[in-house]
């Protein structure tokens, strides 16, 4: 299957502000970036792959920058960034936002909380907990996605949280 020439939506309307709040971290971060993941949500519009016979929905991602605003970070995303179109001659492919994730870098440590599509559309939030020990030691072991419960840690009082909150904003 050839990768389609995916087109950007020339007039996106589904704009969301993602506000990120960090509480209790041992210090700051050298870099705060992120990405938005999208995929085709209707597999019947995508042909089967020739060798496996499976359907592999196209995926795209867009890097985003989080801007520091007082004690928070802010980024804007469009849920309808990609154009719904018949890319394979099998009907219109409908693009859907999957998740918005952040990447907070400190030394070799990479903390990667995310907010999923349902929470974005409900204008909800996602809070993840991380160990301050990971921040202080800056281990190199891949991204740390944290946990939903502070009590999952041996030293729950030595943790920090990252909250991502979505708010719909008209373009």
PDB file of C-alpha atoms in Angstrom:
ATOM      1  CA  UNK A   1       0.000   0.000   0.000  1.00  0.00           C
ATOM      2  CA  UNK A   2       1.376   3.373  -0.966  1.00  0.00           C
ATOM      3  CA  UNK A   3       1.305   6.131   1.609  1.00  0.00           C
ATOM      4  CA  UNK A   4      -1.330   8.659   0.553  1.00  0.00           C
ATOM      5  CA  UNK A   5      -0.553  12.300  -0.115  1.00  0.00           C
ATOM      6  CA  UNK A   6      -2.395  13.537   2.959  1.00  0.00           C
ATOM      7  CA  UNK A   7      -3.660  17.084   2.652  1.00  0.00           C
ATOM      8  CA  UNK A   8      -4.071  19.676   5.366  1.00  0.00           C
ATOM      9  CA  UNK A   9      -7.568  20.997   5.949  1.00  0.00           C
ATOM     10  CA  UNK A  10      -7.497  24.528   4.492  1.00  0.00           C
ATOM     11  CA  UNK A  11     -10.162  25.734   6.961  1.00  0.00           C
ATOM     12  CA  UNK A  12      -9.865  23.838  10.260  1.00  0.00           C
ATOM     13  CA  UNK A  13     -12.486  24.840  12.819  1.00  0.00           C
ATOM     14  CA  UNK A  14     -12.028  22.440  15.747  1.00  0.00           C
ATOM     15  CA  UNK A  15      -9.394  24.344  17.745  1.00  0.00           C
ATOM     16  CA  UNK A  16      -8.420  23.385  21.292  1.00  0.00           C
ATOM     17  CA  UNK A  17      -6.152  25.061  23.782  1.00  0.00           C
ATOM     18  CA  UNK A  18      -4.103  22.560  25.762  1.00  0.00           C
ATOM     19  CA  UNK A  19      -2.982  23.972  29.102  1.00  0.00           C
ATOM     20  CA  UNK A  20      -0.288  22.084  30.967  1.00  0.00           C
ATOM     21  CA  UNK A  21       0.353  22.599  34.682  1.00  0.00           C
ATOM     22  CA  UNK A  22       3.370  21.099  36.471  1.00  0.00           C
ATOM     23  CA  UNK A  23       3.124  20.849  40.254  1.00  0.00           C
ATOM     24  CA  UNK A  24       5.833  19.761  42.677  1.00  0.00           C
ATOM     25  CA  UNK A  25       8.717  19.056  40.274  1.00  0.00           C
ATOM     26  CA  UNK A  26      12.239  19.319  41.714  1.00  0.00           C
ATOM     27  CA  UNK A  27      13.091  22.030  39.167  1.00  0.00           C
ATOM     28  CA  UNK A  28      12.512  23.278  35.640  1.00  0.00           C
ATOM     29  CA  UNK A  29      12.818  21.642  32.231  1.00  0.00           C
ATOM     30  CA  UNK A  30      15.288  22.389  29.440  1.00  0.00           C
ATOM     31  CA  UNK A  31      12.685  21.754  26.750  1.00  0.00           C
ATOM     32  CA  UNK A  32       8.899  21.467  26.663  1.00  0.00           C
ATOM     33  CA  UNK A  33       7.469  20.252  23.372  1.00  0.00           C
ATOM     34  CA  UNK A  34       4.767  17.904  22.271  1.00  0.00           C
ATOM     35  CA  UNK A  35       2.926  16.214  19.462  1.00  0.00           C
ATOM     36  CA  UNK A  36      -0.572  15.534  18.243  1.00  0.00           C
ATOM     37  CA  UNK A  37      -1.343  12.070  16.877  1.00  0.00           C
ATOM     38  CA  UNK A  38      -4.008  11.445  14.231  1.00  0.00           C
ATOM     39  CA  UNK A  39      -5.251   8.377  12.361  1.00  0.00           C
ATOM     40  CA  UNK A  40      -7.870   7.378   9.817  1.00  0.00           C
ATOM     41  CA  UNK A  41     -10.816   6.256  11.933  1.00  0.00           C
ATOM     42  CA  UNK A  42     -12.740   4.241   9.328  1.00  0.00           C
ATOM     43  CA  UNK A  43     -10.647   1.230   8.226  1.00  0.00           C
ATOM     44  CA  UNK A  44     -13.092   0.276   5.436  1.00  0.00           C
ATOM     45  CA  UNK A  45     -11.740   3.240   3.426  1.00  0.00           C
ATOM     46  CA  UNK A  46      -8.207   1.772   3.470  1.00  0.00           C
ATOM     47  CA  UNK A  47      -7.093  -1.168   1.294  1.00  0.00           C
ATOM     48  CA  UNK A  48      -5.669  -4.352   2.773  1.00  0.00           C
ATOM     49  CA  UNK A  49      -1.889  -4.645   2.790  1.00  0.00           C
ATOM     50  CA  UNK A  50      -0.714  -7.080   0.104  1.00  0.00           C
ATOM     51  CA  UNK A  51       1.386  -9.436   2.246  1.00  0.00           C
ATOM     52  CA  UNK A  52      -0.449  -9.617   5.551  1.00  0.00           C
ATOM     53  CA  UNK A  53      -3.997  -8.993   4.402  1.00  0.00           C
ATOM     54  CA  UNK A  54      -4.490  -6.637   7.330  1.00  0.00           C
ATOM     55  CA  UNK A  55      -5.789  -3.103   7.210  1.00  0.00           C
ATOM     56  CA  UNK A  56      -3.301  -0.541   8.447  1.00  0.00           C
ATOM     57  CA  UNK A  57      -4.924   2.842   8.957  1.00  0.00           C
ATOM     58  CA  UNK A  58      -2.703   5.757   7.963  1.00  0.00           C
ATOM     59  CA  UNK A  59      -1.311   7.786  10.852  1.00  0.00           C
ATOM     60  CA  UNK A  60       0.159  11.250  11.019  1.00  0.00           C
ATOM     61  CA  UNK A  61       1.550  13.380  13.795  1.00  0.00           C
ATOM     62  CA  UNK A  62       2.232  17.065  14.165  1.00  0.00           C
ATOM     63  CA  UNK A  63       4.868  18.509  16.491  1.00  0.00           C
ATOM     64  CA  UNK A  64       3.671  21.329  18.751  1.00  0.00           C
ATOM     65  CA  UNK A  65       5.413  23.888  20.924  1.00  0.00           C
ATOM     66  CA  UNK A  66       4.220  24.587  24.448  1.00  0.00           C
ATOM     67  CA  UNK A  67       4.603  28.272  25.307  1.00  0.00           C
ATOM     68  CA  UNK A  68       5.298  29.210  28.923  1.00  0.00           C
ATOM     69  CA  UNK A  69       2.572  31.483  30.311  1.00  0.00           C
ATOM     70  CA  UNK A  70       3.085  32.359  33.996  1.00  0.00           C
ATOM     71  CA  UNK A  71       2.983  29.044  35.901  1.00  0.00           C
ATOM     72  CA  UNK A  72       1.592  26.991  33.011  1.00  0.00           C
ATOM     73  CA  UNK A  73       2.371  26.027  29.435  1.00  0.00           C
ATOM     74  CA  UNK A  74      -0.007  26.438  26.526  1.00  0.00           C
ATOM     75  CA  UNK A  75      -0.345  24.972  23.025  1.00  0.00           C
ATOM     76  CA  UNK A  76      -3.074  25.004  20.385  1.00  0.00           C
ATOM     77  CA  UNK A  77      -4.187  22.030  18.316  1.00  0.00           C
ATOM     78  CA  UNK A  78      -6.783  21.386  15.618  1.00  0.00           C
ATOM     79  CA  UNK A  79      -8.795  18.180  15.794  1.00  0.00           C
ATOM     80  CA  UNK A  80      -9.690  18.592  12.099  1.00  0.00           C
ATOM     81  CA  UNK A  81      -6.140  19.361  10.888  1.00  0.00           C
ATOM     82  CA  UNK A  82      -6.211  16.851   8.017  1.00  0.00           C
ATOM     83  CA  UNK A  83      -8.606  16.839   5.104  1.00  0.00           C
ATOM     84  CA  UNK A  84     -11.142  14.014   4.943  1.00  0.00           C
ATOM     85  CA  UNK A  85     -10.821  12.720   1.389  1.00  0.00           C
ATOM     86  CA  UNK A  86     -10.948   9.561  -0.720  1.00  0.00           C
ATOM     87  CA  UNK A  87      -7.230   8.744  -0.663  1.00  0.00           C
ATOM     88  CA  UNK A  88      -7.495   5.133  -1.896  1.00  0.00           C
ATOM     89  CA  UNK A  89     -10.601   5.016  -4.126  1.00  0.00           C
ATOM     90  CA  UNK A  90     -12.530   3.187  -1.368  1.00  0.00           C
ATOM     91  CA  UNK A  91     -14.543   6.074   0.070  1.00  0.00           C
ATOM     92  CA  UNK A  92     -13.707   9.059   2.216  1.00  0.00           C
ATOM     93  CA  UNK A  93     -11.018   8.535   4.858  1.00  0.00           C
ATOM     94  CA  UNK A  94     -12.045  10.305   8.054  1.00  0.00           C
ATOM     95  CA  UNK A  95      -9.134  11.654  10.078  1.00  0.00           C
ATOM     96  CA  UNK A  96      -9.432  11.679  13.835  1.00  0.00           C
ATOM     97  CA  UNK A  97      -7.324  13.100  16.605  1.00  0.00           C
ATOM     98  CA  UNK A  98      -5.971  10.305  18.824  1.00  0.00           C
ATOM     99  CA  UNK A  99      -4.077  12.121  21.592  1.00  0.00           C
ATOM    100  CA  UNK A 100      -2.008  15.156  22.504  1.00  0.00           C
ATOM    101  CA  UNK A 101       1.214  14.392  24.337  1.00  0.00           C
ATOM    102  CA  UNK A 102       3.859  16.562  25.956  1.00  0.00           C
ATOM    103  CA  UNK A 103       7.582  15.910  26.232  1.00  0.00           C
ATOM    104  CA  UNK A 104       9.229  17.590  29.187  1.00  0.00           C
ATOM    105  CA  UNK A 105      12.996  17.113  29.021  1.00  0.00           C
ATOM    106  CA  UNK A 106      15.394  17.369  31.939  1.00  0.00           C
ATOM    107  CA  UNK A 107      18.888  16.019  31.383  1.00  0.00           C
ATOM    108  CA  UNK A 108      18.411  12.561  29.902  1.00  0.00           C
ATOM    109  CA  UNK A 109      14.919  12.171  31.416  1.00  0.00           C
ATOM    110  CA  UNK A 110      11.852  12.547  29.217  1.00  0.00           C
ATOM    111  CA  UNK A 111       8.456  12.870  30.917  1.00  0.00           C
ATOM    112  CA  UNK A 112       5.579  12.265  28.483  1.00  0.00           C
ATOM    113  CA  UNK A 113       2.045  12.793  29.797  1.00  0.00           C
ATOM    114  CA  UNK A 114      -0.852  12.700  27.320  1.00  0.00           C
ATOM    115  CA  UNK A 115      -4.517  13.590  27.000  1.00  0.00           C
ATOM    116  CA  UNK A 116      -6.665  11.334  24.803  1.00  0.00           C
ATOM    117  CA  UNK A 117      -9.303  12.358  22.280  1.00  0.00           C
ATOM    118  CA  UNK A 118     -12.329  11.723  24.507  1.00  0.00           C
ATOM    119  CA  UNK A 119     -10.935  14.036  27.186  1.00  0.00           C
ATOM    120  CA  UNK A 120     -10.063  16.660  24.563  1.00  0.00           C
ATOM    121  CA  UNK A 121     -13.595  16.675  23.108  1.00  0.00           C
ATOM    122  CA  UNK A 122     -15.183  16.733  26.604  1.00  0.00           C
ATOM    123  CA  UNK A 123     -12.875  19.638  27.468  1.00  0.00           C
ATOM    124  CA  UNK A 124     -11.592  17.498  30.301  1.00  0.00           C
ATOM    125  CA  UNK A 125      -8.183  16.909  31.765  1.00  0.00           C
ATOM    126  CA  UNK A 126      -5.610  14.209  32.394  1.00  0.00           C
ATOM    127  CA  UNK A 127      -3.290  14.207  35.411  1.00  0.00           C
ATOM    128  CA  UNK A 128      -0.174  12.004  35.545  1.00  0.00           C
ATOM    129  CA  UNK A 129       2.222  11.474  38.446  1.00  0.00           C
ATOM    130  CA  UNK A 130       6.000  11.132  38.183  1.00  0.00           C
ATOM    131  CA  UNK A 131       8.785  10.367  40.670  1.00  0.00           C
ATOM    132  CA  UNK A 132      11.031  13.281  41.616  1.00  0.00           C
ATOM    133  CA  UNK A 133      13.802  10.682  41.892  1.00  0.00           C
ATOM    134  CA  UNK A 134      13.567  10.208  38.105  1.00  0.00           C
ATOM    135  CA  UNK A 135      13.866  13.967  37.704  1.00  0.00           C
ATOM    136  CA  UNK A 136      16.921  14.183  39.976  1.00  0.00           C
ATOM    137  CA  UNK A 137      18.721  11.161  38.505  1.00  0.00           C
ATOM    138  CA  UNK A 138      17.760  11.878  34.864  1.00  0.00           C
ATOM    139  CA  UNK A 139      17.843   8.206  33.813  1.00  0.00           C
ATOM    140  CA  UNK A 140      18.061   7.305  30.156  1.00  0.00           C
ATOM    141  CA  UNK A 141      15.489   4.558  29.739  1.00  0.00           C
ATOM    142  CA  UNK A 142      12.972   5.944  27.287  1.00  0.00           C
ATOM    143  CA  UNK A 143       9.985   8.166  27.951  1.00  0.00           C
ATOM    144  CA  UNK A 144       8.303   8.061  31.349  1.00  0.00           C
ATOM    145  CA  UNK A 145       4.506   8.239  30.900  1.00  0.00           C
ATOM    146  CA  UNK A 146       3.866   8.412  34.627  1.00  0.00           C
ATOM    147  CA  UNK A 147       0.889   6.887  36.404  1.00  0.00           C
ATOM    148  CA  UNK A 148      -2.672   7.940  37.172  1.00  0.00           C
ATOM    149  CA  UNK A 149      -2.309   7.395  40.924  1.00  0.00           C
ATOM    150  CA  UNK A 150       0.230   9.041  43.195  1.00  0.00           C
ATOM    151  CA  UNK A 151      -0.109   6.073  45.552  1.00  0.00           C
ATOM    152  CA  UNK A 152       1.540   3.820  42.927  1.00  0.00           C
ATOM    153  CA  UNK A 153       4.923   5.154  44.069  1.00  0.00           C
ATOM    154  CA  UNK A 154       6.947   3.883  47.059  1.00  0.00           C
ATOM    155  CA  UNK A 155       7.437   7.508  48.121  1.00  0.00           C
ATOM    156  CA  UNK A 156       4.194   9.247  47.104  1.00  0.00           C
ATOM    157  CA  UNK A 157       5.250  12.472  48.845  1.00  0.00           C
ATOM    158  CA  UNK A 158       8.303  12.659  46.547  1.00  0.00           C
ATOM    159  CA  UNK A 159       6.342  12.958  43.296  1.00  0.00           C
ATOM    160  CA  UNK A 160       5.205  15.658  40.936  1.00  0.00           C
ATOM    161  CA  UNK A 161       2.191  15.885  38.675  1.00  0.00           C
ATOM    162  CA  UNK A 162       1.554  17.137  35.162  1.00  0.00           C
ATOM    163  CA  UNK A 163      -2.019  18.026  34.223  1.00  0.00           C
ATOM    164  CA  UNK A 164      -3.125  18.545  30.634  1.00  0.00           C
ATOM    165  CA  UNK A 165      -6.461  20.311  30.215  1.00  0.00           C
ATOM    166  CA  UNK A 166      -8.348  20.901  26.962  1.00  0.00           C
ATOM    167  CA  UNK A 167     -10.545  23.929  26.270  1.00  0.00           C
ATOM    168  CA  UNK A 168     -12.306  24.525  22.958  1.00  0.00           C
ATOM    169  CA  UNK A 169     -11.321  27.836  21.376  1.00  0.00           C
ATOM    170  CA  UNK A 170     -12.854  29.272  18.227  1.00  0.00           C
ATOM    171  CA  UNK A 171     -10.284  30.042  15.516  1.00  0.00           C
TER     172      UNK A 171
END
